[in-house]
Amino acid sequence: MKVRSSGPESVDASTADIELIHARAVRHPGRWISSIVVVFLLVCFIDGLFSNQNFHWDIVGQYLFAPNILKGVLWTLILTISAMVIAIVLALLLTIMRESENRLLRYVANVWLWFFRGTPVYTQLVFWGLFAVIYPKLGIGLPFGGPELFSISTQDFYNATVAAIVGLALNESAYLAEIFRSGVNSVASGQLEASAALGLSRRYTWTRVVLPQAMRIIIPPTGNEMIGMLKTTSLVLAVPFTLELTYAANAVANRLYLPIPLLVVAATWYLAITSCLMIGQHFLEKHFGKGH
């Protein structure tokens, strides 16, 4: 048999001289060793977790579905969803204002972001808790001591629930506005130019061209912010609001003098809600990422 090489010379070889090389799988002993170590440590951790009597798993099981704990879970969800809905609407408005050609609108939006991102959320919640004390009456009238046209007592509509939702929503809107701005800026400028060339209105361009493409960038960090909002609700005691999950768990713990099992109860519910939010985020990302 004659085998020709790529060079100018040819080499004669018989089939008997050709050695068959069998491919062998590359072994990775380090992977097996590390996996065994991780599994061993995980088993030790689980064993120590459930064999440690200081966790009082009987108390955890007793109060995991207690009425006051379930009520705290419900109010935590109400605070999270309400604050996020308001924050998303405000963030969209702030994004439009920052992209506007009106300098005043851009300045107001930038000041909003500067203030709410620059002050701690706990401090903001304390302020909103004292809002009815600082402003016992809200009204509309002519400035500089002019006559009052309309006024209403703050106590008529303002309570701890409203203060908690407003405080969380306003703080979150500043962070979501930055997320929305990055998503909008990810859309190629040619898309806007093409929409203008087709004679599409600015509103139609934003709702049908810009936002659907920007959602692929917006959804992941917004999901993270919602999970963060779920845990930030534990700070509404500063308002003071005393119906959410952390306060409900602490109230039982103070009565039983057993903080650890009630912390486990609260952490279990936070993990359960967070897992549901993460699943929803996954499907939203899958929906808006169809073209990628």
PDB file of C-alpha atoms in Angstrom:
ATOM      1  CA  MET A   1       0.000   0.000   0.000  1.00  0.00           C
ATOM      2  CA  LYS A   2       1.386   3.411  -0.936  1.00  0.00           C
ATOM      3  CA  VAL A   3       0.636   6.355   1.314  1.00  0.00           C
ATOM      4  CA  ARG A   4       1.494   9.819   0.030  1.00  0.00           C
ATOM      5  CA  SER A   5       2.527  12.503   2.457  1.00  0.00           C
ATOM      6  CA  SER A   6       1.809  16.203   2.128  1.00  0.00           C
ATOM      7  CA  GLY A   7       5.440  16.799   1.187  1.00  0.00           C
ATOM      8  CA  PRO A   8       7.146  16.102  -2.107  1.00  0.00           C
ATOM      9  CA  GLU A   9       8.289  12.596  -1.108  1.00  0.00           C
ATOM     10  CA  SER A  10       6.121   9.516  -0.819  1.00  0.00           C
ATOM     11  CA  VAL A  11       6.399   6.838   1.809  1.00  0.00           C
ATOM     12  CA  ASP A  12       5.674   3.154   1.237  1.00  0.00           C
ATOM     13  CA  ALA A  13       4.111   1.372   4.138  1.00  0.00           C
ATOM     14  CA  SER A  14       2.129  -1.775   4.583  1.00  0.00           C
ATOM     15  CA  THR A  15      -1.055  -2.008   6.596  1.00  0.00           C
ATOM     16  CA  ALA A  16       0.766  -4.219   9.077  1.00  0.00           C
ATOM     17  CA  ASP A  17       2.989  -1.289  10.021  1.00  0.00           C
ATOM     18  CA  ILE A  18       0.062   0.991  10.895  1.00  0.00           C
ATOM     19  CA  GLU A  19      -0.627   0.920  14.637  1.00  0.00           C
ATOM     20  CA  LEU A  20      -4.142   1.436  15.869  1.00  0.00           C
ATOM     21  CA  ILE A  21      -4.188   4.008  18.635  1.00  0.00           C
ATOM     22  CA  HIS A  22      -7.058   3.550  21.054  1.00  0.00           C
ATOM     23  CA  ALA A  23      -8.291   6.787  22.694  1.00  0.00           C
ATOM     24  CA  ARG A  24      -8.406   6.522  26.428  1.00  0.00           C
ATOM     25  CA  ALA A  25     -10.601   8.659  28.659  1.00  0.00           C
ATOM     26  CA  VAL A  26      -8.630  11.168  30.655  1.00  0.00           C
ATOM     27  CA  ARG A  27      -8.885  10.381  34.317  1.00  0.00           C
ATOM     28  CA  HIS A  28      -9.607  13.127  36.840  1.00  0.00           C
ATOM     29  CA  PRO A  29      -8.893  11.759  40.314  1.00  0.00           C
ATOM     30  CA  GLY A  30      -9.021  15.259  41.801  1.00  0.00           C
ATOM     31  CA  ARG A  31     -12.691  15.590  40.857  1.00  0.00           C
ATOM     32  CA  TRP A  32     -13.595  12.352  42.618  1.00  0.00           C
ATOM     33  CA  ILE A  33     -11.601  13.249  45.711  1.00  0.00           C
ATOM     34  CA  SER A  34     -13.132  16.734  45.952  1.00  0.00           C
ATOM     35  CA  SER A  35     -16.639  15.314  45.425  1.00  0.00           C
ATOM     36  CA  ILE A  36     -16.119  12.753  48.211  1.00  0.00           C
ATOM     37  CA  VAL A  37     -14.836  15.465  50.556  1.00  0.00           C
ATOM     38  CA  VAL A  38     -17.788  17.766  49.791  1.00  0.00           C
ATOM     39  CA  VAL A  39     -20.347  14.980  50.264  1.00  0.00           C
ATOM     40  CA  PHE A  40     -18.697  13.936  53.538  1.00  0.00           C
ATOM     41  CA  LEU A  41     -18.751  17.496  54.876  1.00  0.00           C
ATOM     42  CA  LEU A  42     -22.356  17.945  53.758  1.00  0.00           C
ATOM     43  CA  VAL A  43     -23.455  14.768  55.539  1.00  0.00           C
ATOM     44  CA  CYS A  44     -21.604  15.884  58.684  1.00  0.00           C
ATOM     45  CA  PHE A  45     -23.294  19.285  58.523  1.00  0.00           C
ATOM     46  CA  ILE A  46     -26.791  17.817  58.121  1.00  0.00           C
ATOM     47  CA  ASP A  47     -26.173  15.323  60.926  1.00  0.00           C
ATOM     48  CA  GLY A  48     -24.918  18.052  63.241  1.00  0.00           C
ATOM     49  CA  LEU A  49     -27.832  20.298  62.288  1.00  0.00           C
ATOM     50  CA  PHE A  50     -30.569  17.835  63.151  1.00  0.00           C
ATOM     51  CA  SER A  51     -28.840  16.151  66.092  1.00  0.00           C
ATOM     52  CA  ASN A  52     -28.156  19.451  67.867  1.00  0.00           C
ATOM     53  CA  GLN A  53     -30.828  19.835  70.546  1.00  0.00           C
ATOM     54  CA  ASN A  54     -30.243  23.585  70.778  1.00  0.00           C
ATOM     55  CA  PHE A  55     -32.221  24.114  67.573  1.00  0.00           C
ATOM     56  CA  HIS A  56     -35.374  22.741  69.280  1.00  0.00           C
ATOM     57  CA  TRP A  57     -36.848  21.241  66.133  1.00  0.00           C
ATOM     58  CA  ASP A  58     -40.052  20.416  67.989  1.00  0.00           C
ATOM     59  CA  ILE A  59     -40.592  24.143  68.577  1.00  0.00           C
ATOM     60  CA  VAL A  60     -39.793  24.830  64.912  1.00  0.00           C
ATOM     61  CA  GLY A  61     -42.445  22.339  63.823  1.00  0.00           C
ATOM     62  CA  GLN A  62     -44.932  23.730  66.318  1.00  0.00           C
ATOM     63  CA  TYR A  63     -44.667  27.355  65.174  1.00  0.00           C
ATOM     64  CA  LEU A  64     -43.877  26.934  61.471  1.00  0.00           C
ATOM     65  CA  PHE A  65     -47.573  27.188  60.580  1.00  0.00           C
ATOM     66  CA  ALA A  66     -48.753  29.100  63.629  1.00  0.00           C
ATOM     67  CA  PRO A  67     -51.482  31.705  62.858  1.00  0.00           C
ATOM     68  CA  ASN A  68     -49.378  34.705  63.889  1.00  0.00           C
ATOM     69  CA  ILE A  69     -46.443  33.471  61.794  1.00  0.00           C
ATOM     70  CA  LEU A  70     -48.687  32.938  58.753  1.00  0.00           C
ATOM     71  CA  LYS A  71     -50.122  36.405  59.283  1.00  0.00           C
ATOM     72  CA  GLY A  72     -46.575  37.769  59.280  1.00  0.00           C
ATOM     73  CA  VAL A  73     -45.846  35.921  56.033  1.00  0.00           C
ATOM     74  CA  LEU A  74     -48.972  37.431  54.456  1.00  0.00           C
ATOM     75  CA  TRP A  75     -48.066  40.964  55.487  1.00  0.00           C
ATOM     76  CA  THR A  76     -44.497  40.499  54.284  1.00  0.00           C
ATOM     77  CA  LEU A  77     -45.833  39.515  50.862  1.00  0.00           C
ATOM     78  CA  ILE A  78     -48.230  42.482  50.853  1.00  0.00           C
ATOM     79  CA  LEU A  79     -45.424  44.916  51.675  1.00  0.00           C
ATOM     80  CA  THR A  80     -43.078  43.387  49.095  1.00  0.00           C
ATOM     81  CA  ILE A  81     -45.543  43.275  46.202  1.00  0.00           C
ATOM     82  CA  SER A  82     -47.108  46.690  46.896  1.00  0.00           C
ATOM     83  CA  ALA A  83     -43.754  48.433  47.278  1.00  0.00           C
ATOM     84  CA  MET A  84     -42.328  46.795  44.146  1.00  0.00           C
ATOM     85  CA  VAL A  85     -45.337  47.715  41.986  1.00  0.00           C
ATOM     86  CA  ILE A  86     -45.131  51.370  43.054  1.00  0.00           C
ATOM     87  CA  ALA A  87     -41.342  51.350  42.688  1.00  0.00           C
ATOM     88  CA  ILE A  88     -41.521  49.929  39.135  1.00  0.00           C
ATOM     89  CA  VAL A  89     -43.993  52.637  38.042  1.00  0.00           C
ATOM     90  CA  LEU A  90     -41.846  55.380  39.596  1.00  0.00           C
ATOM     91  CA  ALA A  91     -38.677  53.904  38.087  1.00  0.00           C
ATOM     92  CA  LEU A  92     -40.216  53.923  34.600  1.00  0.00           C
ATOM     93  CA  LEU A  93     -41.175  57.582  35.040  1.00  0.00           C
ATOM     94  CA  LEU A  94     -37.698  58.434  36.310  1.00  0.00           C
ATOM     95  CA  THR A  95     -36.117  56.633  33.361  1.00  0.00           C
ATOM     96  CA  ILE A  96     -38.251  58.578  30.901  1.00  0.00           C
ATOM     97  CA  MET A  97     -37.413  61.807  32.716  1.00  0.00           C
ATOM     98  CA  ARG A  98     -33.682  61.068  32.558  1.00  0.00           C
ATOM     99  CA  GLU A  99     -33.914  60.368  28.825  1.00  0.00           C
ATOM    100  CA  SER A 100     -36.015  63.487  28.217  1.00  0.00           C
ATOM    101  CA  GLU A 101     -34.700  66.528  26.376  1.00  0.00           C
ATOM    102  CA  ASN A 102     -36.107  68.728  29.147  1.00  0.00           C
ATOM    103  CA  ARG A 103     -33.233  69.724  31.428  1.00  0.00           C
ATOM    104  CA  LEU A 104     -35.507  70.360  34.396  1.00  0.00           C
ATOM    105  CA  LEU A 105     -36.950  66.840  34.229  1.00  0.00           C
ATOM    106  CA  ARG A 106     -33.456  65.361  33.994  1.00  0.00           C
ATOM    107  CA  TYR A 107     -32.306  67.442  36.958  1.00  0.00           C
ATOM    108  CA  VAL A 108     -35.277  66.409  39.129  1.00  0.00           C
ATOM    109  CA  ALA A 109     -34.723  62.728  38.295  1.00  0.00           C
ATOM    110  CA  ASN A 110     -31.016  62.947  39.099  1.00  0.00           C
ATOM    111  CA  VAL A 111     -31.713  64.648  42.440  1.00  0.00           C
ATOM    112  CA  TRP A 112     -34.257  61.928  43.265  1.00  0.00           C
ATOM    113  CA  LEU A 113     -31.690  59.212  42.610  1.00  0.00           C
ATOM    114  CA  TRP A 114     -28.990  61.114  44.493  1.00  0.00           C
ATOM    115  CA  PHE A 115     -31.116  61.479  47.619  1.00  0.00           C
ATOM    116  CA  PHE A 116     -32.711  58.042  47.879  1.00  0.00           C
ATOM    117  CA  ARG A 117     -29.531  56.169  46.969  1.00  0.00           C
ATOM    118  CA  GLY A 118     -27.421  58.320  49.266  1.00  0.00           C
ATOM    119  CA  THR A 119     -29.379  57.854  52.505  1.00  0.00           C
ATOM    120  CA  PRO A 120     -29.907  54.583  54.434  1.00  0.00           C
ATOM    121  CA  VAL A 121     -33.258  52.896  53.994  1.00  0.00           C
ATOM    122  CA  TYR A 122     -33.637  52.624  57.789  1.00  0.00           C
ATOM    123  CA  THR A 123     -33.288  56.397  58.127  1.00  0.00           C
ATOM    124  CA  GLN A 124     -35.862  56.919  55.392  1.00  0.00           C
ATOM    125  CA  LEU A 125     -38.304  54.555  57.098  1.00  0.00           C
ATOM    126  CA  VAL A 126     -37.926  56.441  60.389  1.00  0.00           C
ATOM    127  CA  PHE A 127     -38.723  59.680  58.560  1.00  0.00           C
ATOM    128  CA  TRP A 128     -41.814  58.241  56.884  1.00  0.00           C
ATOM    129  CA  GLY A 129     -42.928  56.871  60.236  1.00  0.00           C
ATOM    130  CA  LEU A 130     -42.796  60.402  61.644  1.00  0.00           C
ATOM    131  CA  PHE A 131     -44.331  62.009  58.547  1.00  0.00           C
ATOM    132  CA  ALA A 132     -47.747  62.486  60.169  1.00  0.00           C
ATOM    133  CA  VAL A 133     -46.061  64.204  63.114  1.00  0.00           C
ATOM    134  CA  ILE A 134     -43.996  66.506  60.906  1.00  0.00           C
ATOM    135  CA  TYR A 135     -46.912  67.265  58.570  1.00  0.00           C
ATOM    136  CA  PRO A 136     -50.163  66.904  60.553  1.00  0.00           C
ATOM    137  CA  LYS A 137     -52.042  68.556  57.689  1.00  0.00           C
ATOM    138  CA  LEU A 138     -51.499  68.580  53.927  1.00  0.00           C
ATOM    139  CA  GLY A 139     -52.966  71.256  51.738  1.00  0.00           C
ATOM    140  CA  ILE A 140     -52.749  73.303  48.576  1.00  0.00           C
ATOM    141  CA  GLY A 141     -52.625  77.086  48.678  1.00  0.00           C
ATOM    142  CA  LEU A 142     -50.837  80.132  47.449  1.00  0.00           C
ATOM    143  CA  PRO A 143     -47.198  80.348  48.568  1.00  0.00           C
ATOM    144  CA  PHE A 144     -45.677  82.874  50.978  1.00  0.00           C
ATOM    145  CA  GLY A 145     -48.597  82.959  53.391  1.00  0.00           C
ATOM    146  CA  GLY A 146     -51.367  83.075  50.803  1.00  0.00           C
ATOM    147  CA  PRO A 147     -54.840  81.676  51.369  1.00  0.00           C
ATOM    148  CA  GLU A 148     -55.283  77.931  51.629  1.00  0.00           C
ATOM    149  CA  LEU A 149     -57.365  76.380  48.866  1.00  0.00           C
ATOM    150  CA  PHE A 150     -57.602  72.804  50.096  1.00  0.00           C
ATOM    151  CA  SER A 151     -56.346  70.840  53.101  1.00  0.00           C
ATOM    152  CA  ILE A 152     -56.744  67.431  54.669  1.00  0.00           C
ATOM    153  CA  SER A 153     -55.602  65.905  57.939  1.00  0.00           C
ATOM    154  CA  THR A 154     -52.725  63.463  57.470  1.00  0.00           C
ATOM    155  CA  GLN A 155     -54.203  61.162  60.092  1.00  0.00           C
ATOM    156  CA  ASP A 156     -57.223  60.555  57.850  1.00  0.00           C
ATOM    157  CA  PHE A 157     -55.276  58.485  55.333  1.00  0.00           C
ATOM    158  CA  TYR A 158     -51.791  57.933  56.736  1.00  0.00           C
ATOM    159  CA  ASN A 159     -50.940  54.958  58.965  1.00  0.00           C
ATOM    160  CA  ALA A 160     -48.062  52.561  59.603  1.00  0.00           C
ATOM    161  CA  THR A 161     -48.926  50.374  56.591  1.00  0.00           C
ATOM    162  CA  VAL A 162     -48.925  53.333  54.207  1.00  0.00           C
ATOM    163  CA  ALA A 163     -45.692  54.637  55.720  1.00  0.00           C
ATOM    164  CA  ALA A 164     -43.950  51.271  55.322  1.00  0.00           C
ATOM    165  CA  ILE A 165     -45.046  50.833  51.691  1.00  0.00           C
ATOM    166  CA  VAL A 166     -44.178  54.420  50.748  1.00  0.00           C
ATOM    167  CA  GLY A 167     -40.774  54.256  52.425  1.00  0.00           C
ATOM    168  CA  LEU A 168     -39.824  50.972  50.750  1.00  0.00           C
ATOM    169  CA  ALA A 169     -41.192  51.986  47.347  1.00  0.00           C
ATOM    170  CA  LEU A 170     -39.482  55.376  47.144  1.00  0.00           C
ATOM    171  CA  ASN A 171     -36.131  53.946  48.176  1.00  0.00           C
ATOM    172  CA  GLU A 172     -36.401  51.055  45.722  1.00  0.00           C
ATOM    173  CA  SER A 173     -37.475  53.290  42.823  1.00  0.00           C
ATOM    174  CA  ALA A 174     -34.049  54.946  42.744  1.00  0.00           C
ATOM    175  CA  TYR A 175     -32.250  51.619  42.303  1.00  0.00           C
ATOM    176  CA  LEU A 176     -34.733  50.296  39.753  1.00  0.00           C
ATOM    177  CA  ALA A 177     -34.406  53.502  37.738  1.00  0.00           C
ATOM    178  CA  GLU A 178     -30.697  52.784  37.253  1.00  0.00           C
ATOM    179  CA  ILE A 179     -31.501  49.206  36.215  1.00  0.00           C
ATOM    180  CA  PHE A 180     -34.110  50.397  33.727  1.00  0.00           C
ATOM    181  CA  ARG A 181     -31.729  53.017  32.335  1.00  0.00           C
ATOM    182  CA  SER A 182     -29.063  50.381  31.683  1.00  0.00           C
ATOM    183  CA  GLY A 183     -31.651  48.185  29.971  1.00  0.00           C
ATOM    184  CA  VAL A 184     -32.882  51.033  27.778  1.00  0.00           C
ATOM    185  CA  ASN A 185     -29.340  52.038  26.842  1.00  0.00           C
ATOM    186  CA  SER A 186     -28.664  48.443  25.758  1.00  0.00           C
ATOM    187  CA  VAL A 187     -31.095  48.906  22.872  1.00  0.00           C
ATOM    188  CA  ALA A 188     -29.224  50.010  19.763  1.00  0.00           C
ATOM    189  CA  SER A 189     -29.781  53.619  18.767  1.00  0.00           C
ATOM    190  CA  GLY A 190     -30.605  52.405  15.280  1.00  0.00           C
ATOM    191  CA  GLN A 191     -33.871  51.028  16.663  1.00  0.00           C
ATOM    192  CA  LEU A 192     -34.940  54.519  17.712  1.00  0.00           C
ATOM    193  CA  GLU A 193     -33.843  55.999  14.401  1.00  0.00           C
ATOM    194  CA  ALA A 194     -35.781  53.348  12.485  1.00  0.00           C
ATOM    195  CA  SER A 195     -38.884  54.033  14.579  1.00  0.00           C
ATOM    196  CA  ALA A 196     -38.579  57.763  13.927  1.00  0.00           C
ATOM    197  CA  ALA A 197     -38.127  57.106  10.202  1.00  0.00           C
ATOM    198  CA  LEU A 198     -41.319  55.032  10.200  1.00  0.00           C
ATOM    199  CA  GLY A 199     -43.184  57.890  11.854  1.00  0.00           C
ATOM    200  CA  LEU A 200     -43.881  56.023  15.120  1.00  0.00           C
ATOM    201  CA  SER A 201     -44.806  58.139  18.118  1.00  0.00           C
ATOM    202  CA  ARG A 202     -42.450  58.363  21.075  1.00  0.00           C
ATOM    203  CA  ARG A 203     -44.932  56.511  23.320  1.00  0.00           C
ATOM    204  CA  TYR A 204     -45.366  53.708  20.778  1.00  0.00           C
ATOM    205  CA  THR A 205     -41.591  53.479  20.327  1.00  0.00           C
ATOM    206  CA  TRP A 206     -41.058  53.100  24.070  1.00  0.00           C
ATOM    207  CA  THR A 207     -43.832  50.545  24.655  1.00  0.00           C
ATOM    208  CA  ARG A 208     -43.417  48.404  21.520  1.00  0.00           C
ATOM    209  CA  VAL A 209     -39.781  48.792  20.504  1.00  0.00           C
ATOM    210  CA  VAL A 210     -37.541  49.833  23.402  1.00  0.00           C
ATOM    211  CA  LEU A 211     -39.025  48.142  26.487  1.00  0.00           C
ATOM    212  CA  PRO A 212     -39.591  44.654  24.981  1.00  0.00           C
ATOM    213  CA  GLN A 213     -35.917  44.512  23.968  1.00  0.00           C
ATOM    214  CA  ALA A 214     -34.692  46.064  27.223  1.00  0.00           C
ATOM    215  CA  MET A 215     -36.597  43.552  29.377  1.00  0.00           C
ATOM    216  CA  ARG A 216     -33.973  40.900  28.706  1.00  0.00           C
ATOM    217  CA  ILE A 217     -31.449  43.093  30.527  1.00  0.00           C
ATOM    218  CA  ILE A 218     -33.892  44.445  33.119  1.00  0.00           C
ATOM    219  CA  ILE A 219     -35.452  41.217  34.428  1.00  0.00           C
ATOM    220  CA  PRO A 220     -32.422  39.568  36.179  1.00  0.00           C
ATOM    221  CA  PRO A 221     -31.379  42.534  38.363  1.00  0.00           C
ATOM    222  CA  THR A 222     -35.022  43.449  39.004  1.00  0.00           C
ATOM    223  CA  GLY A 223     -35.600  39.921  40.287  1.00  0.00           C
ATOM    224  CA  ASN A 224     -32.642  40.348  42.608  1.00  0.00           C
ATOM    225  CA  GLU A 225     -34.059  43.664  43.819  1.00  0.00           C
ATOM    226  CA  MET A 226     -37.420  42.037  44.565  1.00  0.00           C
ATOM    227  CA  ILE A 227     -35.717  39.335  46.619  1.00  0.00           C
ATOM    228  CA  GLY A 228     -33.796  42.073  48.397  1.00  0.00           C
ATOM    229  CA  MET A 229     -37.049  43.935  49.002  1.00  0.00           C
ATOM    230  CA  LEU A 230     -38.521  40.806  50.607  1.00  0.00           C
ATOM    231  CA  LYS A 231     -35.733  40.825  53.177  1.00  0.00           C
ATOM    232  CA  THR A 232     -35.713  44.621  53.570  1.00  0.00           C
ATOM    233  CA  THR A 233     -39.268  44.443  54.903  1.00  0.00           C
ATOM    234  CA  SER A 234     -37.721  43.284  58.180  1.00  0.00           C
ATOM    235  CA  LEU A 235     -36.660  46.920  58.717  1.00  0.00           C
ATOM    236  CA  VAL A 236     -40.194  48.350  58.746  1.00  0.00           C
ATOM    237  CA  LEU A 237     -40.166  48.136  62.537  1.00  0.00           C
ATOM    238  CA  ALA A 238     -38.598  51.603  62.246  1.00  0.00           C
ATOM    239  CA  VAL A 239     -41.966  52.989  61.025  1.00  0.00           C
ATOM    240  CA  PRO A 240     -43.098  51.265  63.325  1.00  0.00           C
ATOM    241  CA  PHE A 241     -44.915  48.426  61.551  1.00  0.00           C
ATOM    242  CA  THR A 242     -45.307  45.319  63.692  1.00  0.00           C
ATOM    243  CA  LEU A 243     -47.134  42.788  61.520  1.00  0.00           C
ATOM    244  CA  GLU A 244     -44.412  41.444  59.226  1.00  0.00           C
ATOM    245  CA  LEU A 245     -42.676  38.079  59.572  1.00  0.00           C
ATOM    246  CA  THR A 246     -39.498  39.005  61.451  1.00  0.00           C
ATOM    247  CA  TYR A 247     -41.365  40.912  64.149  1.00  0.00           C
ATOM    248  CA  ALA A 248     -43.927  38.105  64.513  1.00  0.00           C
ATOM    249  CA  ALA A 249     -41.150  35.538  64.958  1.00  0.00           C
ATOM    250  CA  ASN A 250     -39.266  37.738  67.430  1.00  0.00           C
ATOM    251  CA  ALA A 251     -42.436  38.285  69.458  1.00  0.00           C
ATOM    252  CA  VAL A 252     -42.855  34.528  69.932  1.00  0.00           C
ATOM    253  CA  ALA A 253     -39.135  34.100  70.659  1.00  0.00           C
ATOM    254  CA  ASN A 254     -39.238  36.768  73.379  1.00  0.00           C
ATOM    255  CA  ARG A 255     -42.202  35.049  74.975  1.00  0.00           C
ATOM    256  CA  LEU A 256     -40.549  31.604  74.941  1.00  0.00           C
ATOM    257  CA  TYR A 257     -36.986  32.820  75.590  1.00  0.00           C
ATOM    258  CA  LEU A 258     -35.947  30.633  72.626  1.00  0.00           C
ATOM    259  CA  PRO A 259     -34.678  32.842  69.776  1.00  0.00           C
ATOM    260  CA  ILE A 260     -32.952  30.117  67.721  1.00  0.00           C
ATOM    261  CA  PRO A 261     -35.978  27.988  66.711  1.00  0.00           C
ATOM    262  CA  LEU A 262     -38.033  31.058  65.783  1.00  0.00           C
ATOM    263  CA  LEU A 263     -35.151  32.388  63.694  1.00  0.00           C
ATOM    264  CA  VAL A 264     -35.186  29.038  61.893  1.00  0.00           C
ATOM    265  CA  VAL A 265     -38.942  29.427  61.330  1.00  0.00           C
ATOM    266  CA  ALA A 266     -38.506  32.903  59.827  1.00  0.00           C
ATOM    267  CA  ALA A 267     -35.540  31.805  57.695  1.00  0.00           C
ATOM    268  CA  THR A 268     -37.532  28.819  56.390  1.00  0.00           C
ATOM    269  CA  TRP A 269     -40.368  31.050  55.212  1.00  0.00           C
ATOM    270  CA  TYR A 270     -37.981  33.572  53.649  1.00  0.00           C
ATOM    271  CA  LEU A 271     -36.259  30.742  51.780  1.00  0.00           C
ATOM    272  CA  ALA A 272     -39.603  29.341  50.584  1.00  0.00           C
ATOM    273  CA  ILE A 273     -40.801  32.709  49.264  1.00  0.00           C
ATOM    274  CA  THR A 274     -37.427  33.468  47.696  1.00  0.00           C
ATOM    275  CA  SER A 275     -37.463  30.103  45.917  1.00  0.00           C
ATOM    276  CA  CYS A 276     -40.866  30.896  44.393  1.00  0.00           C
ATOM    277  CA  LEU A 277     -39.638  34.314  43.262  1.00  0.00           C
ATOM    278  CA  MET A 278     -36.560  32.757  41.676  1.00  0.00           C
ATOM    279  CA  ILE A 279     -38.718  30.281  39.747  1.00  0.00           C
ATOM    280  CA  GLY A 280     -40.896  33.127  38.473  1.00  0.00           C
ATOM    281  CA  GLN A 281     -37.794  35.091  37.498  1.00  0.00           C
ATOM    282  CA  HIS A 282     -36.494  32.090  35.543  1.00  0.00           C
ATOM    283  CA  PHE A 283     -39.649  31.864  33.426  1.00  0.00           C
ATOM    284  CA  LEU A 284     -39.694  35.636  32.830  1.00  0.00           C
ATOM    285  CA  GLU A 285     -36.080  35.532  31.649  1.00  0.00           C
ATOM    286  CA  LYS A 286     -36.915  32.603  29.382  1.00  0.00           C
ATOM    287  CA  HIS A 287     -39.909  34.482  27.923  1.00  0.00           C
ATOM    288  CA  PHE A 288     -38.117  37.742  27.175  1.00  0.00           C
ATOM    289  CA  GLY A 289     -34.946  36.000  25.998  1.00  0.00           C
ATOM    290  CA  LYS A 290     -36.572  34.016  23.199  1.00  0.00           C
ATOM    291  CA  GLY A 291     -34.670  35.840  20.489  1.00  0.00           C
ATOM    292  CA  HIS A 292     -31.308  35.153  22.111  1.00  0.00           C
TER     293      HIS A 292
END
